[in-house]
Coordinates of N, CA and C in Angstrom, one line a residue:
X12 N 21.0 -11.0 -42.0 CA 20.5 -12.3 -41.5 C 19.4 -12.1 -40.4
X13 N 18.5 -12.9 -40.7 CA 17.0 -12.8 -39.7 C 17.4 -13.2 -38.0
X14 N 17.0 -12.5 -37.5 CA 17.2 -12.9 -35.6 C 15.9 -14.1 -35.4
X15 N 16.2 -15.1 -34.8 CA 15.8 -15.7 -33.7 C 15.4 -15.7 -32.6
X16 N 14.2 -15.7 -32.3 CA 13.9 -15.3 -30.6 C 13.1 -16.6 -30.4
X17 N 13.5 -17.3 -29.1 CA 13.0 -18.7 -28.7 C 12.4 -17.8 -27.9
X18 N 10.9 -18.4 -27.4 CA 10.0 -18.4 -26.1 C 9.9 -19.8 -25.6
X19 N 10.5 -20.3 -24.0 CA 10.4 -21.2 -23.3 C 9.0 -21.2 -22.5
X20 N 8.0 -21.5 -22.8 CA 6.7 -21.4 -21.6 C 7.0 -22.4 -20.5
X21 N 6.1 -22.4 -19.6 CA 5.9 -23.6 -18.3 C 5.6 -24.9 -18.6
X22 N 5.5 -24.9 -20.1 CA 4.6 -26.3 -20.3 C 5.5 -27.0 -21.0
X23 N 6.7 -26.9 -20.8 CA 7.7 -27.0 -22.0 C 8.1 -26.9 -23.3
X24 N 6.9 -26.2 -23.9 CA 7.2 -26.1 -25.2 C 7.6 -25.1 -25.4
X25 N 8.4 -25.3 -26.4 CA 9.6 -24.3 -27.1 C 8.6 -23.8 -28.6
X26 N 8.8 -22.0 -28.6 CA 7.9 -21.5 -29.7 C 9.3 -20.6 -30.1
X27 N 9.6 -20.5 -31.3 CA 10.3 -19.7 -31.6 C 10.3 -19.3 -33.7
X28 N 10.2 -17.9 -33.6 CA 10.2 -17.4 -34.4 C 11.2 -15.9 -35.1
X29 N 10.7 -15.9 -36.1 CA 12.4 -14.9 -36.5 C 11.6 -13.6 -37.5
X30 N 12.9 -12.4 -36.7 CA 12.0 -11.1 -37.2 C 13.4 -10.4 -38.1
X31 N 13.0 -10.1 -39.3 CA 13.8 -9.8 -40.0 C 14.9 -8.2 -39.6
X32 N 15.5 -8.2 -39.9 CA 16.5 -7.1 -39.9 C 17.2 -6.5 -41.2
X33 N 17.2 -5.2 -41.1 CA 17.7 -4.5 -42.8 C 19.0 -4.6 -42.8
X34 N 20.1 -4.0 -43.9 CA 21.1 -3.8 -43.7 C 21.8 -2.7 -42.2
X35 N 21.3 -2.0 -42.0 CA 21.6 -1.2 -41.0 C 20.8 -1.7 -39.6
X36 N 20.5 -3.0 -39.8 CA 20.4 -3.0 -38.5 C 19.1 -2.9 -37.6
X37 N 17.8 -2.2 -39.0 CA 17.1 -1.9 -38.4 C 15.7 -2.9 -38.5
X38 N 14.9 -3.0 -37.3 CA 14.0 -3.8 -37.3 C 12.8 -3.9 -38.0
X39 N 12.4 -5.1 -39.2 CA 11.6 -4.7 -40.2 C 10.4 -6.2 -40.0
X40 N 9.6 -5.4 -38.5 CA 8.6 -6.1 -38.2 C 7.4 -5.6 -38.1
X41 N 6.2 -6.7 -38.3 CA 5.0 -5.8 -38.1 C 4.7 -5.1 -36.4
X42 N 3.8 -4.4 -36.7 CA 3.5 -3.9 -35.7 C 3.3 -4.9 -34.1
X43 N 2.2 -5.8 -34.4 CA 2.1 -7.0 -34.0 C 3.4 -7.7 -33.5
X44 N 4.0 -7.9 -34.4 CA 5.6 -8.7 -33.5 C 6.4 -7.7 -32.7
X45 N 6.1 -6.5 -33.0 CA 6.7 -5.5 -32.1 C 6.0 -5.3 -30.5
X46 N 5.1 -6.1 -30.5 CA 4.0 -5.6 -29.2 C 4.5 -7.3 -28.8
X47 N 4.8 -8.4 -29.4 CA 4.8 -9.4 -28.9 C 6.7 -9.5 -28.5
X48 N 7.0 -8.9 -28.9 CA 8.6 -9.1 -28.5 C 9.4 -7.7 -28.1
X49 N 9.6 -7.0 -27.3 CA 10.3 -6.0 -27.5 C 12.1 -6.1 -26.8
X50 N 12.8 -5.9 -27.7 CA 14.4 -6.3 -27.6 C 14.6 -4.6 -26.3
X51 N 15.6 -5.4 -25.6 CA 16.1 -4.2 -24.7 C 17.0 -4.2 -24.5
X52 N 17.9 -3.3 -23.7 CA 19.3 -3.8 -23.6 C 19.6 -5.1 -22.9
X53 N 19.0 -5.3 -21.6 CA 19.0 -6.1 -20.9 C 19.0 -7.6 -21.3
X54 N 18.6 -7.6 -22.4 CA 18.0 -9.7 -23.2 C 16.3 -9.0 -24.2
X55 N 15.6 -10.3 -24.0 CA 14.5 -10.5 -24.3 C 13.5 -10.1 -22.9
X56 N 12.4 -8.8 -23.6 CA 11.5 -9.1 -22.2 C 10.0 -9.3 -23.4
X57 N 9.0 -10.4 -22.9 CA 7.7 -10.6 -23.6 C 6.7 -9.6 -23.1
X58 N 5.8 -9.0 -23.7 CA 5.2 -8.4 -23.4 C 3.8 -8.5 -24.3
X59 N 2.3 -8.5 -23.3 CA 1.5 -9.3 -23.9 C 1.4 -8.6 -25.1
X60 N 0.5 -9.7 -26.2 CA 0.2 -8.9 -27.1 C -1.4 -7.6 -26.9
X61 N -2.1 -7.5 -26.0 CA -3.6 -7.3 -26.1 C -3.2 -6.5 -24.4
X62 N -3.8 -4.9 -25.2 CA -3.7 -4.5 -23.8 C -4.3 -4.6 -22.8
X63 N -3.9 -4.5 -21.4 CA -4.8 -4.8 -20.1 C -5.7 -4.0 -19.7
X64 N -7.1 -4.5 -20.0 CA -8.0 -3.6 -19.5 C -8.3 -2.7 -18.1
X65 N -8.4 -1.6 -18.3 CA -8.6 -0.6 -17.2 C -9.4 -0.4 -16.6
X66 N -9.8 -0.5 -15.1 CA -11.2 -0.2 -14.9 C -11.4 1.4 -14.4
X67 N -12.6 1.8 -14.9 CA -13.0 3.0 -15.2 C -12.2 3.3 -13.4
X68 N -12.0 4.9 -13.7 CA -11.8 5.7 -12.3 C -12.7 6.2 -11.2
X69 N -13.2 4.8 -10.5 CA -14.2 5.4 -9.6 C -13.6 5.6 -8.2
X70 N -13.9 6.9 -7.7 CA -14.0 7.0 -6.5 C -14.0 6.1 -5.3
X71 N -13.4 6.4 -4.3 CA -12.9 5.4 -3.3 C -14.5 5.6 -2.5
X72 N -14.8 4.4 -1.8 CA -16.1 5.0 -1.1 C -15.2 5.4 0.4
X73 N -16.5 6.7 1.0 CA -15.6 7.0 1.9 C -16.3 6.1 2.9
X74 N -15.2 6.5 4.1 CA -14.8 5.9 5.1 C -16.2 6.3 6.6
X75 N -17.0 5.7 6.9 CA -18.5 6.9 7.5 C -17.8 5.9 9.0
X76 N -18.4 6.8 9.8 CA -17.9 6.7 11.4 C -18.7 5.7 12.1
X77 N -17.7 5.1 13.1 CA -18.4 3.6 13.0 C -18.9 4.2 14.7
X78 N -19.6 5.0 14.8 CA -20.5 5.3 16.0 C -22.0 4.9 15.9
X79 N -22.7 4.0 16.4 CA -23.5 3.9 16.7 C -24.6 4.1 15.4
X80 N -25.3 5.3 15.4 CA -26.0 5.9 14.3 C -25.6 7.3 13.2
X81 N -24.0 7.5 13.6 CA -23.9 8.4 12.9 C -23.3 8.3 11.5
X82 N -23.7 8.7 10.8 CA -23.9 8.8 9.2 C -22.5 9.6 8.3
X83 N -22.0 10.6 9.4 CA -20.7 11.4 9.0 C -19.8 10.3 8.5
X84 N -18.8 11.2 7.5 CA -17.4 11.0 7.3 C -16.7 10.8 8.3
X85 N -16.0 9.8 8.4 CA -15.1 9.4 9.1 C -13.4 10.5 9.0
X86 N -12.9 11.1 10.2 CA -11.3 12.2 9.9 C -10.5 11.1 9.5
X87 N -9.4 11.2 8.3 CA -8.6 11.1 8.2 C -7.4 10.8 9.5
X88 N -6.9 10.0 9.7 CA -5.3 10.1 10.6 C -6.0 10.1 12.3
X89 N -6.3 11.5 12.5 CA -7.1 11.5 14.3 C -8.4 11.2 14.1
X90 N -9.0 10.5 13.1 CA -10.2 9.8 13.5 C -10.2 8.2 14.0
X91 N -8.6 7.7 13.8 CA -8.7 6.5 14.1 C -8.2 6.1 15.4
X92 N -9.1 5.1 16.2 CA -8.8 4.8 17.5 C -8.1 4.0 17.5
X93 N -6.7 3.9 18.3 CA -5.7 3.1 18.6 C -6.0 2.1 19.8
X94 N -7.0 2.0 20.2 CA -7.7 1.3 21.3 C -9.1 0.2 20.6
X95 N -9.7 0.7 20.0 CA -10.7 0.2 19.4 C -11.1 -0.5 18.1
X96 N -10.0 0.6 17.2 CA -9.4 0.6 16.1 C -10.9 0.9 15.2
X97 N -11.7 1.8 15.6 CA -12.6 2.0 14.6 C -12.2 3.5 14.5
X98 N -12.9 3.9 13.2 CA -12.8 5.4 13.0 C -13.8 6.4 12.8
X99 N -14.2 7.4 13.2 CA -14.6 8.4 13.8 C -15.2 9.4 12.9
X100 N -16.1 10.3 13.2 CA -16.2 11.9 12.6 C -15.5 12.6 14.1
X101 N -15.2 13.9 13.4 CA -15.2 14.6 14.6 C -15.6 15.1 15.8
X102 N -17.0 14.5 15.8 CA -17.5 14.4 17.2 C -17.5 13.5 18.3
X103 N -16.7 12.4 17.3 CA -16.3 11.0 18.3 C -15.5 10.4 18.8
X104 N -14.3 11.0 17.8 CA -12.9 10.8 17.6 C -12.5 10.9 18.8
X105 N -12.8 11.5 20.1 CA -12.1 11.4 21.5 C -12.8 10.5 22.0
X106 N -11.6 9.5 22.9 CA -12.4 8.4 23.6 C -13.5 8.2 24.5
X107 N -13.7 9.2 24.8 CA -14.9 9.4 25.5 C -15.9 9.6 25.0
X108 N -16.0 10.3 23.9 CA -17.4 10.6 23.1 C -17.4 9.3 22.3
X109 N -16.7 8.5 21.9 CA -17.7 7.4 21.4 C -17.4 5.9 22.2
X110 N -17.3 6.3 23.6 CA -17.6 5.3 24.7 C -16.5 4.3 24.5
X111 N -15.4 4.5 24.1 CA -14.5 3.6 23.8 C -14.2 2.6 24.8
X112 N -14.1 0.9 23.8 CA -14.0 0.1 25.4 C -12.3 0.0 25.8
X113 N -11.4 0.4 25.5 CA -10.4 0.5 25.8 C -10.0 1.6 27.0
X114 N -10.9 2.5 26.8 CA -11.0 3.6 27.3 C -10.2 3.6 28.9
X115 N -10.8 2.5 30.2 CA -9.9 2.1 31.2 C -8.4 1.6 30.4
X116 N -8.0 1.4 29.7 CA -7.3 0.7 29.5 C -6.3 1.7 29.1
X117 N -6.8 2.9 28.7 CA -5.9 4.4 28.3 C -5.7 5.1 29.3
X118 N -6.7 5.0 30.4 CA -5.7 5.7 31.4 C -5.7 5.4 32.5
X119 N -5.4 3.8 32.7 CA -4.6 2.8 33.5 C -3.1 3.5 33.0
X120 N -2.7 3.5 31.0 CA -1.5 3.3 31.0 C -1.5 4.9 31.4
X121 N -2.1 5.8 31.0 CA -1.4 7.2 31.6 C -1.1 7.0 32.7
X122 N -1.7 6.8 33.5 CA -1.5 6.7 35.1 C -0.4 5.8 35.3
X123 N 0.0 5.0 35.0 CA 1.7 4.6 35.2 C 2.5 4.5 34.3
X124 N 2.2 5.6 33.0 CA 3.2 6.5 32.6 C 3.4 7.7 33.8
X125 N 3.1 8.6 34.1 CA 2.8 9.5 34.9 C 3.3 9.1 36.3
X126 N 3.3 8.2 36.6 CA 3.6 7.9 37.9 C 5.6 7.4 37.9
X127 N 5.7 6.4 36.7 CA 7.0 6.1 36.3 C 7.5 7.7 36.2
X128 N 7.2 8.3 35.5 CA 8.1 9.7 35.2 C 8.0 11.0 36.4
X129 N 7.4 10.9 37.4 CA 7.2 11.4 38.8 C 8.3 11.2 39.7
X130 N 8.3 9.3 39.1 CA 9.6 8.5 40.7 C 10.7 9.0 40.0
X131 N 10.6 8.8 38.7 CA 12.0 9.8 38.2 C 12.8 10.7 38.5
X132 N 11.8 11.8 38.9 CA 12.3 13.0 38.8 C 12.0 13.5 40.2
X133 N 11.8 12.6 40.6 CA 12.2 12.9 42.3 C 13.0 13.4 43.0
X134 N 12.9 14.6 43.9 CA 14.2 14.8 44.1 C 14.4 14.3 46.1
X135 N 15.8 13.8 45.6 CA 16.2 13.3 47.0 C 16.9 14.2 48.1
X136 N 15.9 14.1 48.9 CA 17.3 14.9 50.3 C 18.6 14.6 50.8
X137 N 19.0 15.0 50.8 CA 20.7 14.4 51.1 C 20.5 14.9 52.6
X138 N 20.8 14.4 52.9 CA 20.9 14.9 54.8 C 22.1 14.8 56.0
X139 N 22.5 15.5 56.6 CA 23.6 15.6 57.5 C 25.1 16.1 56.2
X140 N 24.7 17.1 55.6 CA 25.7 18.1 55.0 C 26.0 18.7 55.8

């Protein structure tokens, strides 16, 4: 006996068509209905008929350092400023060499990181032992 497969689209219409089957069970469809229906364990999954075009493999463009006039590759990972958020070659990648304007703002926080971990570790006199 021929199987049944309904397709419900968004538009409400109901398409349904039927793909024969041998004695044993096995599926005697064209190729074509095979690309448009494939049975799985799970139910019914559709799958288009026309495969999805691929676009060729081009190269990522790289990433050039956003200093001023410089033309270099930009480093990977330590080329990016966490202050500025632009990225770097290796000649600029320290906050200083490419004038970073965050730059006060980096070691404002050192300076009261450094100062917190100082009162810390303070050591106290105990007096009249």
């Amino acid at each position: 006996s021929p199987l049944v497969l309904v397709f419900q689209r968004a538009r409400s219409s109901t398409t349904s068509f039927s793909l024969p089957f041998d004695a044993d069970k096995t599926l005697l469809a064209s190729s074509r209905q095979r690309r448009i229906a494939r049975l799985t364990t799970d139910g019914l999954t559709r799958q288009p008929t026309s495969p999805t075009p691929q676009l060729p493999n081009m190269p990522q463009k790289k990433i050039r350092c956003t200093f001023k006039e410089c033309k270099d590759a930009a480093q990977r990972i330590v080329g990016d400023c966490g202050f500025c958020n632009g990225h770097f070659c290796g000649k600029h990648r320290l906050l200083e060499d490419h004038k970073c304007d965050g730059l006060e703002d980096c070691k404002k926080q050192s300076h009261e990181r450094n100062a917190a971990q100082l009162e810390a570790e303070r050591t106290q006199v105990i007096r009249g032992v």
